[in-house]
XYZ file of C-alpha atoms in Angstrom:
624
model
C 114.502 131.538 163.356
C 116.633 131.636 166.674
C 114.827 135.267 167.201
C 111.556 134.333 166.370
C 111.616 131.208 168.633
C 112.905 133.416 171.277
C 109.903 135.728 171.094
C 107.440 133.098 170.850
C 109.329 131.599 174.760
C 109.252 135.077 175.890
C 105.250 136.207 175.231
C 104.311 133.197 176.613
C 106.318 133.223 179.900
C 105.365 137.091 179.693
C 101.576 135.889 179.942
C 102.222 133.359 182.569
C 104.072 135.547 184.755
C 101.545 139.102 184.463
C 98.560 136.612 185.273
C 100.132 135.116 188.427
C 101.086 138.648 189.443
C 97.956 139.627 189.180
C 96.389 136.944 190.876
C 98.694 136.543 193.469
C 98.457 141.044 194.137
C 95.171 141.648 193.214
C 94.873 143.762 196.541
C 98.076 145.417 195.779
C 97.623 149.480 195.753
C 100.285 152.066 194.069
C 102.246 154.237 196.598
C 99.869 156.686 198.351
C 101.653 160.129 198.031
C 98.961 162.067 199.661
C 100.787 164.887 200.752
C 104.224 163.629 199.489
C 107.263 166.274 198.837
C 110.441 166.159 197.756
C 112.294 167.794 200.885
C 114.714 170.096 200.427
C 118.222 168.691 201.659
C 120.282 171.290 201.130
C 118.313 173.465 203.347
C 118.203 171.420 205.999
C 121.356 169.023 206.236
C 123.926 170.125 208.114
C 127.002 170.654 205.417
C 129.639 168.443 207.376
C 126.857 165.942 207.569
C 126.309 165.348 203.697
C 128.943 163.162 202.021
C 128.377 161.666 198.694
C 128.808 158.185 199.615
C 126.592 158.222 202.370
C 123.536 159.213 200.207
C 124.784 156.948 197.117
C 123.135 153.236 196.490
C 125.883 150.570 195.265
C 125.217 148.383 193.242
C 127.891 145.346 192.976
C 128.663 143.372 190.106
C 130.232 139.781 189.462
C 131.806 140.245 185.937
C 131.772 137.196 184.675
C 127.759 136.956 185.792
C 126.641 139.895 184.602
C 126.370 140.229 180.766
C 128.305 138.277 178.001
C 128.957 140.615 174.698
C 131.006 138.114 173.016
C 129.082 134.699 173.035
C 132.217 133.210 175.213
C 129.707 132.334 177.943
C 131.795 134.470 180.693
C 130.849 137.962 181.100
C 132.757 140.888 180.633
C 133.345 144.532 180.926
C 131.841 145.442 177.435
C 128.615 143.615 178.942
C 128.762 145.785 181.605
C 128.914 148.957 179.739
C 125.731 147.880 177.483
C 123.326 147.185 181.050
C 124.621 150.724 182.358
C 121.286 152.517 181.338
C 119.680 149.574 183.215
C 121.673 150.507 186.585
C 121.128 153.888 185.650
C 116.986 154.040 185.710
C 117.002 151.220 188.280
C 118.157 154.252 190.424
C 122.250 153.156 191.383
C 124.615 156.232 192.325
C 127.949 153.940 192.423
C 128.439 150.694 190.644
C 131.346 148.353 192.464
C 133.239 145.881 190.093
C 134.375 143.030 191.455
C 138.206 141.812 190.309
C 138.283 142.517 186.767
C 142.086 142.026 186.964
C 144.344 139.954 185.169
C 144.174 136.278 187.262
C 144.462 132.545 186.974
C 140.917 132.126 188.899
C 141.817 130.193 191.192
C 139.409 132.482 193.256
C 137.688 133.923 190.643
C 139.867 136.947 190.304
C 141.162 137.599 193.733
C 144.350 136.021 192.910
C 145.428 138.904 191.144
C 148.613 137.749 188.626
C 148.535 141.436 187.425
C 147.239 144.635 189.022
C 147.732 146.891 185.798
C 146.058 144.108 182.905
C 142.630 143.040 182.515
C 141.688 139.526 182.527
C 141.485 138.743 178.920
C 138.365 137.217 178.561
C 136.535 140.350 180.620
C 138.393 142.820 177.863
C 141.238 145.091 177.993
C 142.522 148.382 180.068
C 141.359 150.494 176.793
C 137.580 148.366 177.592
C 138.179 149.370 181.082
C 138.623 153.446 180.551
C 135.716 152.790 178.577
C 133.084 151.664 181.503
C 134.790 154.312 183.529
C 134.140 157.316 181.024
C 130.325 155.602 179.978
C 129.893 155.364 183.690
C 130.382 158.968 184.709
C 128.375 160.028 181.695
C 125.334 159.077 183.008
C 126.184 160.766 186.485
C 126.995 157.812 188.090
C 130.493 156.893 190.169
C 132.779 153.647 189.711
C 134.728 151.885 192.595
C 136.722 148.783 192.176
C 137.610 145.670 194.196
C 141.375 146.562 196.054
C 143.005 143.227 196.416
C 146.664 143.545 198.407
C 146.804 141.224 201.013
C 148.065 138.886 198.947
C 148.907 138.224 195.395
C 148.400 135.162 193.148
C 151.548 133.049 192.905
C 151.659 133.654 189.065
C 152.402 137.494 189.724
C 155.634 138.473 188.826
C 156.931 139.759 192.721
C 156.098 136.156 193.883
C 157.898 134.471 190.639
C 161.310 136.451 191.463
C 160.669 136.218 195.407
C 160.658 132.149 195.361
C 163.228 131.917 192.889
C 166.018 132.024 195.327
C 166.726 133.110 198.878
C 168.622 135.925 198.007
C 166.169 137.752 195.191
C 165.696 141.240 196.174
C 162.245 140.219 196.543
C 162.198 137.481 198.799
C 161.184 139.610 201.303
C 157.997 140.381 200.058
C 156.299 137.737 201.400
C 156.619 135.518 204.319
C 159.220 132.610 203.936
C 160.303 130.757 207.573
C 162.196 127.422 207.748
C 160.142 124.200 208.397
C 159.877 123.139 212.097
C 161.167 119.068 212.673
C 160.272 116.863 215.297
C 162.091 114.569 216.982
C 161.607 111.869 214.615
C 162.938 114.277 211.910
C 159.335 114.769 210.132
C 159.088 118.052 208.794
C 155.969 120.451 209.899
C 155.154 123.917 209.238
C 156.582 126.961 210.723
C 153.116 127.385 213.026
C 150.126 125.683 213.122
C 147.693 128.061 211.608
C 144.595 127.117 209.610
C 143.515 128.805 206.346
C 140.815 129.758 204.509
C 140.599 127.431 202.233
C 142.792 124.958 202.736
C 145.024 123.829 205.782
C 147.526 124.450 206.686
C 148.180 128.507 206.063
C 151.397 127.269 205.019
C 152.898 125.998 201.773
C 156.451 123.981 201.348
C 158.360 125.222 198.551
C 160.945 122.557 197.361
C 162.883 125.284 195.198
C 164.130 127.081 198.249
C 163.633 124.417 201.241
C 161.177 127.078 202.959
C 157.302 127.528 203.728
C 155.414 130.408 202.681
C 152.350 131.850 204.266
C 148.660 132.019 202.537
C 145.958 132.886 204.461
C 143.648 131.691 201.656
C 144.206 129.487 199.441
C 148.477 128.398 198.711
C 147.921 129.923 194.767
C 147.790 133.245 197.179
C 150.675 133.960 198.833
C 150.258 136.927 201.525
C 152.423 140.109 200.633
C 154.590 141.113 203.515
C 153.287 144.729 204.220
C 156.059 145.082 206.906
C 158.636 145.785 204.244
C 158.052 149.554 202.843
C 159.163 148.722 199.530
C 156.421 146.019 198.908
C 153.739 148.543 200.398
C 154.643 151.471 197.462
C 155.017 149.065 195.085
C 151.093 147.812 196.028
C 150.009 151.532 195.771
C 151.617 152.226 193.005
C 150.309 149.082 190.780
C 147.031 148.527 192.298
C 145.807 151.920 193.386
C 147.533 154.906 191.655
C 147.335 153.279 188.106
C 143.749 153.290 188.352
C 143.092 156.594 190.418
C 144.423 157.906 187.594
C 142.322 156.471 185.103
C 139.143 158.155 187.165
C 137.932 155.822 189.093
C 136.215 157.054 192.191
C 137.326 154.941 194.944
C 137.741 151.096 196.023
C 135.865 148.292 198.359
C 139.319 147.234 199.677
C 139.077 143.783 200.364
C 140.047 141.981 203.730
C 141.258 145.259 205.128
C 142.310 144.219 208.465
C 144.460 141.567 207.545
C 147.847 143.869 206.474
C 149.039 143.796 209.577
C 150.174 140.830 211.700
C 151.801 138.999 214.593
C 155.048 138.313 212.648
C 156.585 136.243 215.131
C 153.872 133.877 214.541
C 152.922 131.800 217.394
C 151.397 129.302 217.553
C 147.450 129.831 217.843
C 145.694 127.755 220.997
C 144.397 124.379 220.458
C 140.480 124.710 220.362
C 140.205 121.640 218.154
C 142.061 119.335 219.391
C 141.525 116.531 217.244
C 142.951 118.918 214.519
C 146.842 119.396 213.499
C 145.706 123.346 212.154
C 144.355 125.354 214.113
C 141.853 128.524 213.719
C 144.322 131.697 214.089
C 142.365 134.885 212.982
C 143.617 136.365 215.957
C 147.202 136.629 214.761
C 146.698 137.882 211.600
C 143.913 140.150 211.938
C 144.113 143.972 213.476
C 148.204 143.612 214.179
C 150.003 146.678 215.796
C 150.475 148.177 212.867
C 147.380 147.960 210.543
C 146.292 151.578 210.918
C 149.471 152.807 210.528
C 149.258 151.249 206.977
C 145.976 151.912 206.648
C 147.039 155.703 207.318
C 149.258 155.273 204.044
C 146.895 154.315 202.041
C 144.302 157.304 202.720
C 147.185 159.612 202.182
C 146.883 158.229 198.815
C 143.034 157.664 198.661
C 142.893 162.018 200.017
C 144.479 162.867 196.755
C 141.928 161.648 194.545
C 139.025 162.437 197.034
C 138.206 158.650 196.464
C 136.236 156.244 198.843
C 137.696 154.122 201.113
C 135.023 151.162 201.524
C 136.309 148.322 203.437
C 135.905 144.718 203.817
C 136.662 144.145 207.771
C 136.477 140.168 207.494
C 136.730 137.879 210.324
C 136.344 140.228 213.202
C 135.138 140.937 216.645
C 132.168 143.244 215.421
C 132.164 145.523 218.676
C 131.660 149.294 218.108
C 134.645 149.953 220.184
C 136.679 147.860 218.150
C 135.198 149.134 214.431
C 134.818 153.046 215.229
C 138.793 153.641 215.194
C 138.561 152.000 211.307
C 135.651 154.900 210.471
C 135.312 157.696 212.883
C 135.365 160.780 210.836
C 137.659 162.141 212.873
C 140.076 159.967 213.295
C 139.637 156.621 211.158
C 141.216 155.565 207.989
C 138.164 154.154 206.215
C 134.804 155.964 204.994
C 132.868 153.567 206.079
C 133.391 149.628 206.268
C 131.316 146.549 205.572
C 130.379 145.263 208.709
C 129.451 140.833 208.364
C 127.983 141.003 211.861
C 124.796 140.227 210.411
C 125.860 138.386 207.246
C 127.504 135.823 209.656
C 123.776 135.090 211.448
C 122.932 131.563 211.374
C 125.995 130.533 208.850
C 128.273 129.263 211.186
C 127.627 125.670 213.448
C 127.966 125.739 216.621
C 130.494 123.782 218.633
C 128.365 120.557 219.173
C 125.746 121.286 217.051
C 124.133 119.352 214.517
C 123.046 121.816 212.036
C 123.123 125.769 211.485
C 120.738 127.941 213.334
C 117.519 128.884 211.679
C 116.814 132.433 210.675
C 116.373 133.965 214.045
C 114.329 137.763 214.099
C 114.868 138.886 217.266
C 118.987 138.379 216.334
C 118.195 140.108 213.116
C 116.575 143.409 214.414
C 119.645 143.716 217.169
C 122.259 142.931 214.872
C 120.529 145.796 212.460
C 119.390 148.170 215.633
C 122.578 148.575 217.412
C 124.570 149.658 214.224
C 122.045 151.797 213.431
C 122.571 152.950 216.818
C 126.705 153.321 216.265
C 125.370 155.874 212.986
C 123.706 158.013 215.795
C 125.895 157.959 218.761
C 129.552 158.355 216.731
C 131.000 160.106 213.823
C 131.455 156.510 212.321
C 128.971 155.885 209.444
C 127.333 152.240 208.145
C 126.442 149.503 205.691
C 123.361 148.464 204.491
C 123.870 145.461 202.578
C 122.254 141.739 202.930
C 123.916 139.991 200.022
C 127.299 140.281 197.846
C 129.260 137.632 195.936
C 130.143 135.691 198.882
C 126.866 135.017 200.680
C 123.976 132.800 199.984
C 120.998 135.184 198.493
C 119.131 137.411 201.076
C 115.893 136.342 199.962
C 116.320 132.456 200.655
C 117.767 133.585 204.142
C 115.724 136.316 205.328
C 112.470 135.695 203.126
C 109.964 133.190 202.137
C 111.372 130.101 200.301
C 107.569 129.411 199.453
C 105.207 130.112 196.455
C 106.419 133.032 194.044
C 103.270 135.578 195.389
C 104.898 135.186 199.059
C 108.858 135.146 197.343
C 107.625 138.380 195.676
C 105.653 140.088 199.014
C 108.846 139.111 200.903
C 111.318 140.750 198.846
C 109.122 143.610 198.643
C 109.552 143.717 202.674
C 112.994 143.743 202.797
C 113.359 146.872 200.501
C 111.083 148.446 202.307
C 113.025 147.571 205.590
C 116.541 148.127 203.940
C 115.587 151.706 201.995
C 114.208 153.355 205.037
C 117.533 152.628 207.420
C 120.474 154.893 208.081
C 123.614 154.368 206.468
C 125.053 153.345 202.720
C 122.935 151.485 200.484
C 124.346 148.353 198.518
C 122.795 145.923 196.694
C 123.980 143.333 194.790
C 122.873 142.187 191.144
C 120.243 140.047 191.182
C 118.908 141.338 194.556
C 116.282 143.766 192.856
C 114.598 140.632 190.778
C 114.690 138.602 193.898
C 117.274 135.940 192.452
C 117.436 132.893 194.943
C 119.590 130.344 195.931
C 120.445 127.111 193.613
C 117.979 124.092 194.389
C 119.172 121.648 196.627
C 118.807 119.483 194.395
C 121.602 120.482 192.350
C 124.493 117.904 192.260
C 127.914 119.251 193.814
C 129.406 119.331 191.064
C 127.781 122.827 189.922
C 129.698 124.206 192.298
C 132.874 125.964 191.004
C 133.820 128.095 194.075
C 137.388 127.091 195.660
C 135.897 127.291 198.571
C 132.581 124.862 197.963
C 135.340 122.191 195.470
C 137.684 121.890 199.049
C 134.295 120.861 200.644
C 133.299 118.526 198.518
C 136.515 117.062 198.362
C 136.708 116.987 202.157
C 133.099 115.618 202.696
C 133.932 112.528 200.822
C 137.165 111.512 202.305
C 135.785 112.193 205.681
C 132.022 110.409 204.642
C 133.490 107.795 202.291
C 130.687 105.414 201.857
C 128.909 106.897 204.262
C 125.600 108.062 201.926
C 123.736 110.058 205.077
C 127.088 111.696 206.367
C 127.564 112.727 203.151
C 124.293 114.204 202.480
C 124.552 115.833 205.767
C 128.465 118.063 205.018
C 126.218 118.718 201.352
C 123.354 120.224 203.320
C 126.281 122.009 205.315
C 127.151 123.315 201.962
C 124.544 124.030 200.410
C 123.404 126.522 203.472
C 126.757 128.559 202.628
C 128.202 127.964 199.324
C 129.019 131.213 197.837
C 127.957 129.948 194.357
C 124.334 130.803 195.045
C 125.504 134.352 194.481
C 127.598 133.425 191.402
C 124.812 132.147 189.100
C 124.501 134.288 186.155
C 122.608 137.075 185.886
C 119.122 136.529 184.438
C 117.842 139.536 181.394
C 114.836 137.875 179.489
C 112.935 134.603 178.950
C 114.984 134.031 176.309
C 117.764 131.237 175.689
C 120.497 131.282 178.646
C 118.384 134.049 180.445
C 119.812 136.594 177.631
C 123.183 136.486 179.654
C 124.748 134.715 176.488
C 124.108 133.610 173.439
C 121.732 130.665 172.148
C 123.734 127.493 172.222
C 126.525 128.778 174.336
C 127.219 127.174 177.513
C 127.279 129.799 180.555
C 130.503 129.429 182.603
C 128.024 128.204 185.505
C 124.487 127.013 185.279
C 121.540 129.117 185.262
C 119.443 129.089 188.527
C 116.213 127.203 187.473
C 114.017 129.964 188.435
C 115.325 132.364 185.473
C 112.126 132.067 183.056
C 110.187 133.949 185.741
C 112.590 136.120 187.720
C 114.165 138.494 184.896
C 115.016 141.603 184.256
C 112.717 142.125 180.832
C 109.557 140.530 182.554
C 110.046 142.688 185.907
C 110.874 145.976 184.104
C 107.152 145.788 181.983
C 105.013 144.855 185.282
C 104.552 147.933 187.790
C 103.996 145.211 190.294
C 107.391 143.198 190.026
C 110.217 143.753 192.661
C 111.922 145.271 190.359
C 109.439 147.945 189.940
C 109.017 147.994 193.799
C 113.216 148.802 194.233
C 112.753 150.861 191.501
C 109.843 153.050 193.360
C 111.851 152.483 197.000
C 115.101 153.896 195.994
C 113.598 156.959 194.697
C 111.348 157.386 197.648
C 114.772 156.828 199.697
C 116.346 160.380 197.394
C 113.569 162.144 197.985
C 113.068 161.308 201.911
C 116.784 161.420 202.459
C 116.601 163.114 205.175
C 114.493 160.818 207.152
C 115.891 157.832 205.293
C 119.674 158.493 205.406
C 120.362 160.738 207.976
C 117.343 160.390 210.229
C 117.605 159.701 214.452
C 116.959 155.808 214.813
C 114.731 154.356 217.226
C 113.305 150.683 217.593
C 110.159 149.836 218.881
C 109.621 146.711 220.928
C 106.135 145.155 219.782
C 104.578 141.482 221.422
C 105.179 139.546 218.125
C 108.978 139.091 217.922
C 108.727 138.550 214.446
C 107.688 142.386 213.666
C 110.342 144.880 213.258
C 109.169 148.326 213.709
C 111.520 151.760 213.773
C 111.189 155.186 213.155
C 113.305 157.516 211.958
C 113.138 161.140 212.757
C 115.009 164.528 211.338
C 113.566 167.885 212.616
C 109.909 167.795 212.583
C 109.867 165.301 210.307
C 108.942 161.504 211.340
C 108.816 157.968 209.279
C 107.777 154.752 210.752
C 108.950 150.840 209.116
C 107.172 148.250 209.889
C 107.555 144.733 208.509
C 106.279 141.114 209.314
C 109.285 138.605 209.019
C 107.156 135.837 208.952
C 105.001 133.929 206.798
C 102.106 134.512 209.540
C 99.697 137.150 210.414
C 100.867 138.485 213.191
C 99.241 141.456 215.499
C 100.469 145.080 216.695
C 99.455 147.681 218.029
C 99.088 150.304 214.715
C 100.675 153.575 213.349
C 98.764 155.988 215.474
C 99.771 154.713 218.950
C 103.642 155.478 217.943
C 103.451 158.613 214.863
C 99.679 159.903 215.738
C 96.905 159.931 213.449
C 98.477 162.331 211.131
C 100.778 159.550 209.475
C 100.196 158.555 206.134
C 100.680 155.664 204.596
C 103.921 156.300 201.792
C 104.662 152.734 201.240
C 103.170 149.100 201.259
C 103.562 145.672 199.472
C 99.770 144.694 199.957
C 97.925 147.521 199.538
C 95.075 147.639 202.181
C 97.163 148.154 205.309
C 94.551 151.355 205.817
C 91.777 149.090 206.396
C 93.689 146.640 208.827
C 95.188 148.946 211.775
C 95.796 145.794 213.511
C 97.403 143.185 211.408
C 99.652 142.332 209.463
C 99.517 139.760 207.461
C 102.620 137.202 205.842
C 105.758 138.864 204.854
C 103.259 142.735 205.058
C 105.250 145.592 205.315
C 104.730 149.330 205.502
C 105.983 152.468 205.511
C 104.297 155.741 206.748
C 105.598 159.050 207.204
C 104.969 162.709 209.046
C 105.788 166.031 207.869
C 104.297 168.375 209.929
């Protein structure tokens, strides 16, 4: 009964959803490969050039959102294995798992209790070896999440380093002696602010001393200054699974080893505060590429990518090319939050966050694009991962599912046709969106989103519109948006888990018409769109990956329009970031008449040299 009911849900929403795509993309035309070849890269990319990571697509996954196999309602690495031929013809090179690590989850997994053990309800190390093998089967590469700047407190180093002030460990993380004021009231040894709670430090009664966590006080920071921690981190978290065949690791908040250990006290910017903001202490110390340096000694062995998280940072090319140059760097390439960080901060003195602003979009984007060209640093391209909001309810249309579905359509247009590494995260390619606002606060699980809350209310009390107003705050940033499980089918719980289980968080509302079964059967989803881009990005990779940038200035600031240009070969983007029709000047003026149309979300952008209409984007190349 349970799978005839589900059938019965599913041909109906099937239905629904073919006749409003049809409605809603009537003028919508296939690609136009007129004259379309695969080039020949080997022939004509320099050998030094071509690395495998720059040409692979990424595709991150959030275990416990991705697939349940057991009917627990948390996903799992078994869940992961059985969507692999999914990944696979979607058209992924390298799939990233997020933490899959043993943890108490206090931050879902990057409070690591146990480097070396799986976190029982995602499966076992034998479960493990068996995504790795299944994964390089089908040609594909696996990287996992590298999580060393500081441990969970439940991990064995931190147990025997707070157990007394002479453990042979105690070293391994920072303990200093409380500061007291005149009046004899005890205070912390600096006034830094973390992450997620404040202050950065934590008073342990046990040993009458404070211990430093940049994140949350469950995560104690590991002291990399001591050499015996640092091989004891390679050894557990990188070696054991290098050696299991993994290709590689994101490595998360990979600035952060190194830091001002006589820790000053950071300048008072906020001075109605007791904490303080104090990035600039324990970000980029003196010694971070010397460790750094260690680690790719390691990382050399295996040939393995080095894919790094460089958090909180002053995103200047001088300061990120010494992390990547090819020449003299540590990393492969890093992820750069220059333009994840647009419009999700407020501004001293300002009421609200920023809207989505264009022109800061295409900079942010140009002059990176830029760094590929001018250094021997490579980039990035990424708008979403598990801690953002979704890319399509920031840099799209929030409006009717026809201009939801044309915008997405734009941006992987925009995002396959620019220079560097390709990563999407899952969801992206159905066009999953954030959580309603309507949603009560209480669907958030995030550490992060549960100290807001919590510090909303004491600040708002009774206060109904403050309140309201710190939710809003929250609901612009949470990274639950991301979190919300993956969506399969029109079926019960999205086909993420069983019928009548409850998911570990609640299913986005949208999930009956933005699925992965629906998408995959209509040639004009966004699934089918990705599907269509990321091949068009193998077999243009010249132009596509490796290709000279140049942006073109046009009168309507909400156009973005590059080219990109190897050899005699040209391409030209352009895409309307707007939900108007907006004017330009046409392909010919900037690629000549012999451009052809290769790619377009509407369909009749032949006809209309000199519009473009809501969310319209195309793509046109040369090959003589």
């Amino acid at each position: 009964m349970r799978r005839i009911r589900s059938l019965t849900a599913l041909g109906s929403a099937v239905v629904a959803l073919v006749a409003a795509f049809i409605l809603t993309e009537r003028y919508y035309l296939e690609f136009d490969f007129v004259e379309q070849k695969t080039l020949n890269h080997d022939m004509d990319i320099p050998e030094q050039q071509r690395e495998w990571w720059k040409e692979a697509v990424i595709y991150e996954i959030y275990p416990a959102s991705f697939k349940d196999s057991n009917g627990d309602g948390i996903g799992d690495i078994p869940g992961i294995i059985s969507k692999l031929d999914y990944l696979h013809d979607l058209g992924i090179d390298v799939i990233h798992i997020c933490p899959h690590y043993q943890s108490p989850q206090v931050d879902m997994g990057y409070d690591i209790s146990d480097y070396e053990t799986v976190h029982p309800p995602y499966g076992t190390v034998y479960d493990v070896q068996a995504l790795i093998d299944a994964t390089h089967t089908r040609g594909m590469k696996i990287i996992f999440d590298l999580v060393i700047n500081h441990s969970s407190d439940q991990h064995k180093w931190f147990q025997e380093s707070r157990s007394s002030k002479e453990n042979p460990k105690r070293d391994w993380y920072f303990w200093r002696p409380a500061r007291w004021d005149d009046e004899g009231n005890r205070h912390p040894p600096n006034n830094w602010r973390s992450h997620f709670t404040v202050p950065a430090w934590t008073w342990d009664e046990k040993t009458e001393e404070y211990y430093l966590h940049v994140y949350a006080p469950e995560m104690p920071d590991l002291n990399w200054e001591n050499e015996e921690t640092r091989h004891a981190i390679y050894n557990s978290s990188m070696i054991f699974w290098l050696e299991r065949g993994i290709d590689g690791f994101r490595i998360d908040t990979v600035n952060k080893y190194s830091k001002d250990v006589s820790f000053p006290d950071a300048p008072i910017t906020e001075p109605s505060e007791e904490t303080q903001p104090a990035a600039k202490f324990y970000n980029n110390g003196p010694r971070i590429h010397e460790f750094l340096g260690e680690m790719k000694e390691i990382l050399d062995q295996y040939g393995a990518l080095a894919l790094g998280e460089l958090s909180h940072f002053p995103y200047t090319e001088e300061r990120e090319l010494p992390f990547v140059s090819a020449s003299t760097g540590q990393l492969n390439v890093v992820f750069n939050y220059g333009l994840m960080a647009l419009g999700q901060k407020r501004e001293k003195g300002q009421e609200g966050r920023s809207p989505f602003n264009v022109p800061a979009f295409k900079a942010e984007l140009s002059r990176w694009q830029c760094f590929a060209d001018e250094t021997d640093g490579w980039v990035t391209l990424f708008l979403e991962n598990h801690d953002s909001p979704r890319s399509l309810s920031r840099f799209g249309s929030n409006g009717s599912t026809e201009e939801q579905v044309r915008s997405g359509k734009m941006l992987a247009m925009l995002m396959a046709t620019l220079t560097g590494t390709l990563v999407l995260y899952q969801g992206q390619e159905l066009g999953m969106s954030n959580a309603p606002r309507s949603w009560p606060a209480e669907e958030f699980k995030d550490v992060r989103s549960v100290n807001m809350v919590t510090r909303a209310k004491e600040t708002c009390r009774a206060d109904s519109a403050c309140l309201e107003k710190e939710l809003d705050g929250l609901w612009e940033t949470a990274r639950d948006h991301a979190r919300l499980p993956m969506q399969w089918n029109s079926g019960p719980n999205a086909g993420f888990t069983d019928d009548g289980v409850a998911p570990w968080m609640r299913l986005n509302d949208e999930w009956k018409i933005k699925n992965v079964e629906m998408q995959s059967g209509n040639p004009l989803s966004l699934l089918s769109f990705w599907r269509r881009m990321l091949k068009l990005r193998k077999e243009h990779q010249e132009l596509f990956v490796y290709g000279t940038y140049r942006f073109h200035e046009t009168e309507e600031e909400e156009l973005f329009v590059f080219t990109k240009e190897w050899n005699k070969k040209k391409s030209l983007t352009v895409v309307n970031m707007s939900g108007q029709e907006k004017s330009w000047q046409g392909a010919a003026s900037i690629i000549g008449e012999e451009g052809r149309i290769l790619a377009e979300n509407i369909g009749d952008g032949a006809h209309r040299h000199k519009t473009l209409s809501a969310w319209e984007g195309r793509v046109y190349v040369t090959t003589s």
